[in-house]
Every structure is written in C-alpha cells, then in structure tokens.
Amino acid sequence: MNERIPLLIDTDPGVDDALALLMAFADPRHELKALTIAAGNVGLGHTVANALKLCEIAGVDVPVHPGCPVPLLHAAADAAYVHGQDGFGDTGYAPAARRPQDEHAALAILRIAREHAGRLLLVTLGPLTNLALALRLDPTLPSRVGRLVVMGGAVTGQGNTSVPAEFNIAFDPEAADIVFRSFPKAEVVDWEAVLRHGFLHTDVDAWLAAGDARARFYDAISLNTRRWSAERRGERWHSADALAMAVALAPGGVRRAEDRPLAVELEGRLSRGATVVDWQRRSGQPDNARIVLDYDQAAFEARVRGALGA
C-alpha cells in the first residue's frame, strides 16, 4: 500500500492560496491527487488559470478541475481589491501551456473520495460551493473523507468581510451551511487564528530573497498584497490559507483546539455569513467543528520557507 496520504485541495487561487499550494507541492508525506477550483478571490476563469500557472512554475503535473463559477444562490463580491484583478497581483504572467480537465470539480471530488475512501485528506481554501454541490449529488460523501480541513469563519465574530463574517464563508453561506451540516467533524482554521499567526514583513522579504524560482514568482504576485497589508495591519503579514495548509499537512503542530457546535447564519441583516459557535454548548447540537486556536509558529514558518525554497 502507498503510505503517502492522498490529498485533494479545493481552492480559489489568489495570493494566499498560492502559498498554501506551494506548501502542499513540497510535502513528501502527501500525494496530491487534484486541484478543484472555485470562484471566490476572483472569477473562475482567473482562478483556473492561476492554478495551472502555479503548477507549471512548481513543476507539478496535477489535474486541475474547474468548478462552480458563482455561489449556489446569491451573487457575491470578489476580493480583487486585495489579490489583483487576476488574483495574482496583475503581473501579466504568460498563461500556462497546459489545459484544465473537462470533469467538473464536484464530480472530481466524488470520484477521488471513492478511489481513496477513508484515507482522503480534503482541504478547502476558498468558498465551499464545489463541496456543497458534491454533497447534494451524493450525501454519503463524508463517510469516505478521512479528514476535512476548512479555512473559513470568524469564531467570535471578528470577520474580514462584514463585521462578523469571514470572506470564504460569506461568499457562499448556503454552501458553507450544507458542508457544516453534512460532515460530522471539520477542522476549522478561522480568520481570528490567522491573525494570531502572522509573519514579520522583514522575515518574508528575506525568505523570498533567499528562495528559488517559486519564491521569485511568489514575490511578484504577492508584492501588492504585502504592501496593502503593511499599510493596514502593521508589521506582520498574514496568509490564511497557508495556516490551514500547515494544519492539514502537519496536525501535530496544533497546540490548542476546541471542539464545538458551529452553524452558519443565513438570514441576519447584519450577520449573514457569520460562523456562530456555541461555545457554551447550549444548543445541544453535536460538536461538528474542531476549531484551531494555536499552532506552532516556528514549525509554520519553517514549512513556508521550505515551500519557497529558502
């Protein structure tokens, strides 16, 4: 039996997704089976093109499956103001030579889960539209997923989109609701945890300068985002998807996590897309989320440096 852990990543490549993907590409303990692509940070045409280009830069030949171009029910604004209109800093890179797969992302999720039933590590780095659609097609999907790691949410209401909501969940709250209702347990890396695990800008600059071709490409596509962050958030830069990927690839680095019931608000006038955590367990609902609160910062930074070849 192949001892490498099968890995499937559902993603909407902007800048922080790119760093997380480089981490996955560099990890020898996991075998990446496919990238399934959602709209989110930017439109689907860009996120698919970005995934293909990053694979080309890293020398990784992995199938790329386009998925849903819009949320399940309601239109949502993207995050081009952070990631650039193309999601990769508007650097004008030459498109990748390779083309995406014809199989839809939701169908690819179902097929790969069947092929690796019980062992699959499924990591979601963007809105949960593709996974929700897969669940509607086959509600038994959770029984074949070994671990589900979700980057999303703001577990005490300190969001980055609206006051209480985080971008990935707020982009498609109905999809997130389906996912959290369907899986018995998801490992959740939320925006508030991300803010506790930032990198000094000076360190990031040094890693990028010491790295290889991956670092040079990443330096170019992330430059405007890092400048934007420095102006608004101070001396530390944050990569949400990179933290989620660290948790997925090396769960032993988790220093503190809490299991609690988690639900997604769909109707609130001021709180649509909020992740409501029942910290006191008053609802009587099962603990469907393992919320990561603290991760080994040194191990996290070492994994990022390695992904950049630094």
Short mmCIF file of C-alpha atoms in Angstrom, two decimals:
data_model
loop_
_atom_site.label_atom_id
_atom_site.label_comp_id
_atom_site.label_asym_id
_atom_site.label_seq_id
_atom_site.Cartn_x
_atom_site.Cartn_y
_atom_site.Cartn_z
CA MET A 1 0.00 0.00 0.00
CA ASN A 2 1.13 3.54 -0.77
CA GLU A 3 1.83 5.12 2.62
CA ARG A 4 1.54 8.65 1.30
CA ILE A 5 -1.71 10.32 2.32
CA PRO A 6 -3.98 11.16 -0.62
CA LEU A 7 -4.68 14.89 -0.72
CA LEU A 8 -7.36 16.86 -2.57
CA ILE A 9 -7.41 20.65 -2.44
CA ASP A 10 -10.43 22.79 -3.33
CA THR A 11 -9.18 26.32 -3.89
CA ASP A 12 -9.77 29.73 -5.49
CA PRO A 13 -6.19 30.77 -6.23
CA GLY A 14 -5.34 34.19 -5.16
CA VAL A 15 -2.14 35.04 -3.40
CA ASP A 16 -2.55 33.19 -0.10
CA ASP A 17 -3.89 30.09 -1.84
CA ALA A 18 -0.73 30.09 -3.93
CA LEU A 19 1.49 29.90 -0.86
CA ALA A 20 -0.62 27.08 0.57
CA LEU A 21 -0.39 25.18 -2.70
CA LEU A 22 3.39 25.54 -2.78
CA MET A 23 3.43 24.05 0.72
CA ALA A 24 1.37 21.09 -0.46
CA PHE A 25 3.54 20.60 -3.55
CA ALA A 26 6.63 20.40 -1.34
CA ASP A 27 5.30 17.93 1.22
CA PRO A 28 6.64 14.36 0.76
CA ARG A 29 4.13 12.70 3.11
CA HIS A 30 1.11 13.59 0.97
CA GLU A 31 0.21 12.71 -2.61
CA LEU A 32 -1.74 15.50 -4.28
CA LYS A 33 -4.47 13.94 -6.42
CA ALA A 34 -6.08 17.04 -7.89
CA LEU A 35 -6.95 20.68 -7.50
CA THR A 36 -10.63 21.52 -7.73
CA ILE A 37 -11.24 25.18 -8.45
CA ALA A 38 -13.91 27.57 -7.25
CA ALA A 39 -14.70 31.20 -7.88
CA GLY A 40 -14.03 33.43 -4.89
CA ASN A 41 -10.99 35.68 -4.64
CA VAL A 42 -11.58 36.41 -8.35
CA GLY A 43 -13.69 34.87 -11.11
CA LEU A 44 -13.38 31.24 -12.14
CA GLY A 45 -11.51 31.95 -15.37
CA HIS A 46 -8.74 33.60 -13.40
CA THR A 47 -8.65 31.07 -10.55
CA VAL A 48 -8.32 28.18 -13.00
CA ALA A 49 -5.59 29.98 -14.95
CA ASN A 50 -3.75 30.76 -11.71
CA ALA A 51 -3.85 27.15 -10.57
CA LEU A 52 -2.45 25.95 -13.89
CA LYS A 53 0.31 28.57 -13.83
CA LEU A 54 1.37 27.77 -10.29
CA CYS A 55 1.61 24.08 -11.17
CA GLU A 56 3.78 24.99 -14.14
CA ILE A 57 6.09 27.20 -12.06
CA ALA A 58 6.47 24.47 -9.43
CA GLY A 59 6.92 21.70 -12.00
CA VAL A 60 3.89 19.82 -10.66
CA ASP A 61 1.70 17.80 -13.03
CA VAL A 62 -1.62 17.51 -11.18
CA PRO A 63 -5.14 17.60 -12.66
CA VAL A 64 -6.96 20.93 -12.37
CA HIS A 65 -10.77 20.71 -12.39
CA PRO A 66 -12.86 23.85 -12.91
CA GLY A 67 -15.91 24.09 -10.68
CA CYS A 68 -18.75 26.48 -9.92
CA PRO A 69 -18.41 29.99 -11.38
CA VAL A 70 -20.89 31.57 -8.93
CA PRO A 71 -22.26 30.88 -5.43
CA LEU A 72 -25.18 28.48 -5.07
CA LEU A 73 -27.89 31.14 -4.65
CA HIS A 74 -26.79 34.75 -4.30
CA ALA A 75 -24.20 36.84 -6.12
CA ALA A 76 -21.16 37.87 -4.08
CA ALA A 77 -18.33 40.37 -4.48
CA ASP A 78 -14.82 39.03 -5.02
CA ALA A 79 -11.56 40.09 -3.34
CA ALA A 80 -9.77 41.56 -6.35
CA TYR A 81 -9.03 44.69 -4.34
CA VAL A 82 -6.62 42.55 -2.27
CA HIS A 83 -5.34 39.97 -4.77
CA GLY A 84 -5.41 42.00 -8.00
CA GLN A 85 -7.94 41.77 -10.82
CA ASP A 86 -6.46 38.45 -11.96
CA GLY A 87 -5.92 37.17 -8.40
CA PHE A 88 -2.14 37.00 -8.91
CA GLY A 89 -1.17 40.64 -8.46
CA ASP A 90 -1.82 41.71 -12.07
CA THR A 91 1.73 40.79 -13.05
CA GLY A 92 0.73 39.87 -16.59
CA TYR A 93 2.28 36.40 -16.43
CA ALA A 94 2.33 34.23 -19.56
CA PRO A 95 -0.51 31.67 -19.35
CA ALA A 96 0.37 28.06 -18.63
CA ALA A 97 0.66 25.73 -21.59
CA ARG A 98 -1.47 23.01 -20.01
CA ARG A 99 -5.27 22.99 -20.11
CA PRO A 100 -7.72 22.13 -17.31
CA GLN A 101 -9.66 18.89 -17.11
CA ASP A 102 -13.16 18.52 -18.56
CA GLU A 103 -14.55 16.81 -15.44
CA HIS A 104 -16.38 19.24 -13.15
CA ALA A 105 -14.84 19.85 -9.74
CA ALA A 106 -17.82 18.45 -7.83
CA LEU A 107 -17.68 15.22 -9.81
CA ALA A 108 -13.91 15.01 -9.32
CA ILE A 109 -14.37 15.36 -5.54
CA LEU A 110 -16.83 12.46 -5.52
CA ARG A 111 -14.66 10.25 -7.74
CA ILE A 112 -11.44 10.85 -5.81
CA ALA A 113 -13.20 10.27 -2.49
CA ARG A 114 -14.43 6.90 -3.78
CA GLU A 115 -10.95 5.97 -5.00
CA HIS A 116 -9.38 6.76 -1.61
CA ALA A 117 -12.28 6.06 0.72
CA GLY A 118 -11.41 6.55 4.38
CA ARG A 119 -7.91 7.97 3.72
CA LEU A 120 -8.56 11.16 1.78
CA LEU A 121 -7.42 14.47 3.23
CA LEU A 122 -9.72 17.15 1.80
CA VAL A 123 -8.60 20.75 2.26
CA THR A 124 -10.81 23.69 1.29
CA LEU A 125 -9.12 27.06 0.85
CA GLY A 126 -11.96 29.02 -0.74
CA PRO A 127 -15.74 29.25 -0.77
CA LEU A 128 -17.40 25.88 -0.24
CA THR A 129 -19.55 25.89 -3.38
CA ASN A 130 -17.94 22.88 -5.09
CA LEU A 131 -18.04 20.74 -1.96
CA ALA A 132 -21.66 21.66 -1.25
CA LEU A 133 -22.65 20.69 -4.78
CA ALA A 134 -20.83 17.37 -4.38
CA LEU A 135 -22.75 16.76 -1.15
CA ARG A 136 -26.06 17.45 -2.88
CA LEU A 137 -25.11 14.93 -5.57
CA ASP A 138 -24.01 12.33 -3.00
CA PRO A 139 -24.86 12.92 0.66
CA THR A 140 -22.77 9.88 1.67
CA LEU A 141 -19.53 11.68 0.70
CA PRO A 142 -18.47 12.44 4.33
CA SER A 143 -18.19 8.74 5.10
CA ARG A 144 -15.33 8.49 2.59
CA VAL A 145 -13.32 11.54 3.71
CA GLY A 146 -10.66 10.83 6.32
CA ARG A 147 -10.17 14.47 7.32
CA LEU A 148 -11.77 17.73 6.22
CA VAL A 149 -9.80 20.93 6.89
CA VAL A 150 -11.65 24.19 6.21
CA MET A 151 -10.09 27.62 6.01
CA GLY A 152 -13.01 29.83 6.92
CA GLY A 153 -15.02 31.58 9.55
CA ALA A 154 -14.56 34.04 12.38
CA VAL A 155 -15.41 32.17 15.53
CA THR A 156 -16.05 35.15 17.80
CA GLY A 157 -17.48 37.44 15.14
CA GLN A 158 -14.35 39.40 14.24
CA GLY A 159 -14.52 38.99 10.48
CA ASN A 160 -12.68 40.38 7.49
CA THR A 161 -15.64 40.90 5.14
CA SER A 162 -18.55 42.20 7.19
CA VAL A 163 -18.29 42.88 10.91
CA PRO A 164 -18.86 39.23 11.92
CA ALA A 165 -18.12 37.27 8.73
CA GLU A 166 -15.02 35.88 7.02
CA PHE A 167 -14.68 36.01 3.23
CA ASN A 168 -14.81 32.31 2.28
CA ILE A 169 -17.96 31.66 4.29
CA ALA A 170 -19.62 34.98 3.43
CA PHE A 171 -19.06 34.48 -0.31
CA ASP A 172 -21.40 31.46 -0.28
CA PRO A 173 -23.08 31.00 3.12
CA GLU A 174 -25.59 28.47 1.79
CA ALA A 175 -22.74 26.24 0.62
CA ALA A 176 -20.99 26.54 3.98
CA ASP A 177 -24.22 25.67 5.78
CA ILE A 178 -24.57 22.50 3.71
CA VAL A 179 -20.98 21.47 4.44
CA PHE A 180 -21.08 22.03 8.20
CA ARG A 181 -24.46 20.29 8.48
CA SER A 182 -23.20 17.31 6.46
CA PHE A 183 -19.80 16.49 7.92
CA PRO A 184 -19.66 15.06 11.44
CA LYS A 185 -16.44 16.99 12.12
CA ALA A 186 -14.48 19.62 10.22
CA GLU A 187 -11.15 21.04 11.35
CA VAL A 188 -11.66 24.79 11.13
CA VAL A 189 -8.86 27.33 10.72
CA ASP A 190 -10.62 30.65 11.05
CA TRP A 191 -9.62 34.25 10.35
CA GLU A 192 -9.05 35.05 14.01
CA ALA A 193 -6.48 32.24 14.30
CA VAL A 194 -4.79 33.61 11.19
CA LEU A 195 -4.34 36.99 12.87
CA ARG A 196 -2.50 35.28 15.74
CA HIS A 197 -0.04 33.62 13.33
CA GLY A 198 1.39 36.39 11.17
CA PHE A 199 4.88 36.71 9.70
CA LEU A 200 7.13 39.74 10.10
CA HIS A 201 7.33 41.52 6.75
CA THR A 202 11.10 41.65 7.12
CA ASP A 203 11.22 37.87 7.50
CA VAL A 204 9.02 37.31 4.45
CA ASP A 205 11.25 39.60 2.40
CA ALA A 206 14.30 37.61 3.47
CA TRP A 207 12.68 34.25 2.64
CA LEU A 208 11.67 35.46 -0.80
CA ALA A 209 15.15 36.82 -1.49
CA ALA A 210 16.76 33.50 -0.46
CA GLY A 211 14.37 31.25 -2.35
CA ASP A 212 14.30 29.68 -5.80
CA ALA A 213 12.06 30.15 -8.86
CA ARG A 214 8.98 29.53 -6.72
CA ALA A 215 9.99 32.39 -4.44
CA ARG A 216 10.65 34.73 -7.35
CA PHE A 217 7.22 34.06 -8.81
CA TYR A 218 5.57 34.35 -5.42
CA ASP A 219 7.41 37.59 -4.68
CA ALA A 220 5.99 39.12 -7.85
CA ILE A 221 2.38 38.02 -7.40
CA SER A 222 2.24 38.86 -3.68
CA LEU A 223 4.04 42.22 -3.74
CA ASN A 224 0.94 44.42 -3.93
CA THR A 225 -0.91 42.33 -1.35
CA ARG A 226 2.00 42.57 1.08
CA ARG A 227 2.16 46.33 0.61
CA TRP A 228 -1.60 46.57 1.15
CA SER A 229 -1.24 44.55 4.34
CA ALA A 230 1.68 46.61 5.65
CA GLU A 231 -0.35 49.80 5.26
CA ARG A 232 -3.38 48.41 7.09
CA ARG A 233 -2.22 45.75 9.52
CA GLY A 234 1.24 46.80 10.60
CA GLU A 235 4.46 44.83 10.85
CA ARG A 236 3.01 41.36 10.27
CA TRP A 237 1.65 39.80 7.10
CA HIS A 238 -0.97 37.05 7.27
CA SER A 239 -1.59 34.11 4.97
CA ALA A 240 -4.85 32.44 5.90
CA ASP A 241 -4.60 29.52 3.51
CA ALA A 242 -1.01 28.81 4.46
CA LEU A 243 -2.02 28.34 8.10
CA ALA A 244 -4.83 25.99 7.09
CA MET A 245 -2.41 24.02 4.95
CA ALA A 246 0.06 23.73 7.82
CA VAL A 247 -2.72 22.30 10.00
CA ALA A 248 -3.70 19.89 7.23
CA LEU A 249 -0.20 18.64 6.43
CA ALA A 250 1.21 18.61 9.97
CA PRO A 251 -1.62 18.38 12.51
CA GLY A 252 0.91 17.64 15.23
CA GLY A 253 1.74 21.35 15.22
CA VAL A 254 -1.67 22.22 16.64
CA ARG A 255 -1.07 23.36 20.22
CA ARG A 256 -4.66 24.12 21.16
CA ALA A 257 -8.03 23.33 19.60
CA GLU A 258 -11.59 23.24 20.89
CA ASP A 259 -14.47 21.06 19.67
CA ARG A 260 -17.79 22.92 19.49
CA PRO A 261 -21.06 23.10 17.53
CA LEU A 262 -20.76 25.55 14.64
CA ALA A 263 -23.54 26.90 12.41
CA VAL A 264 -23.66 29.42 9.58
CA GLU A 265 -26.04 32.38 9.74
CA LEU A 266 -28.03 32.72 6.51
CA GLU A 267 -30.65 35.35 7.26
CA GLY A 268 -29.27 38.01 9.58
CA ARG A 269 -29.44 41.55 8.22
CA LEU A 270 -26.08 42.38 9.80
CA SER A 271 -24.67 38.90 10.24
CA ARG A 272 -25.25 36.88 7.04
CA GLY A 273 -22.30 34.54 6.58
CA ALA A 274 -21.26 34.61 10.22
CA THR A 275 -19.99 31.38 11.78
CA VAL A 276 -21.88 31.06 15.04
CA VAL A 277 -20.03 28.89 17.56
CA ASP A 278 -21.93 27.51 20.52
CA TRP A 279 -19.07 27.95 22.96
CA GLN A 280 -21.26 27.09 25.96
CA ARG A 281 -22.93 24.10 24.19
CA ARG A 282 -26.38 25.49 24.98
CA SER A 283 -27.97 24.24 21.76
CA GLY A 284 -27.50 20.56 22.43
CA GLN A 285 -26.13 20.15 18.91
CA PRO A 286 -23.12 17.87 18.31
CA ASP A 287 -19.60 19.26 18.15
CA ASN A 288 -19.18 19.44 14.38
CA ALA A 289 -16.11 21.69 14.35
CA ARG A 290 -12.63 21.32 15.79
CA ILE A 291 -11.55 24.94 15.99
CA VAL A 292 -7.80 25.50 15.79
CA LEU A 293 -6.74 28.19 18.24
CA ASP A 294 -2.94 27.91 18.35
CA TYR A 295 -0.30 26.40 16.06
CA ASP A 296 3.46 26.04 16.47
CA GLN A 297 4.68 29.30 14.91
CA ALA A 298 8.26 28.16 14.34
CA ALA A 299 7.09 24.99 12.58
CA PHE A 300 4.66 27.04 10.48
CA GLU A 301 7.38 29.43 9.38
CA ALA A 302 9.81 26.60 8.60
CA ARG A 303 7.22 24.96 6.35
CA VAL A 304 6.63 28.23 4.48
CA ARG A 305 10.35 28.77 3.98
CA GLY A 306 10.70 25.25 2.61
CA ALA A 307 7.83 25.80 0.17
CA LEU A 308 9.66 28.85 -1.21
CA GLY A 309 12.98 27.02 -1.47
CA ALA A 310 14.54 29.34 1.10
#
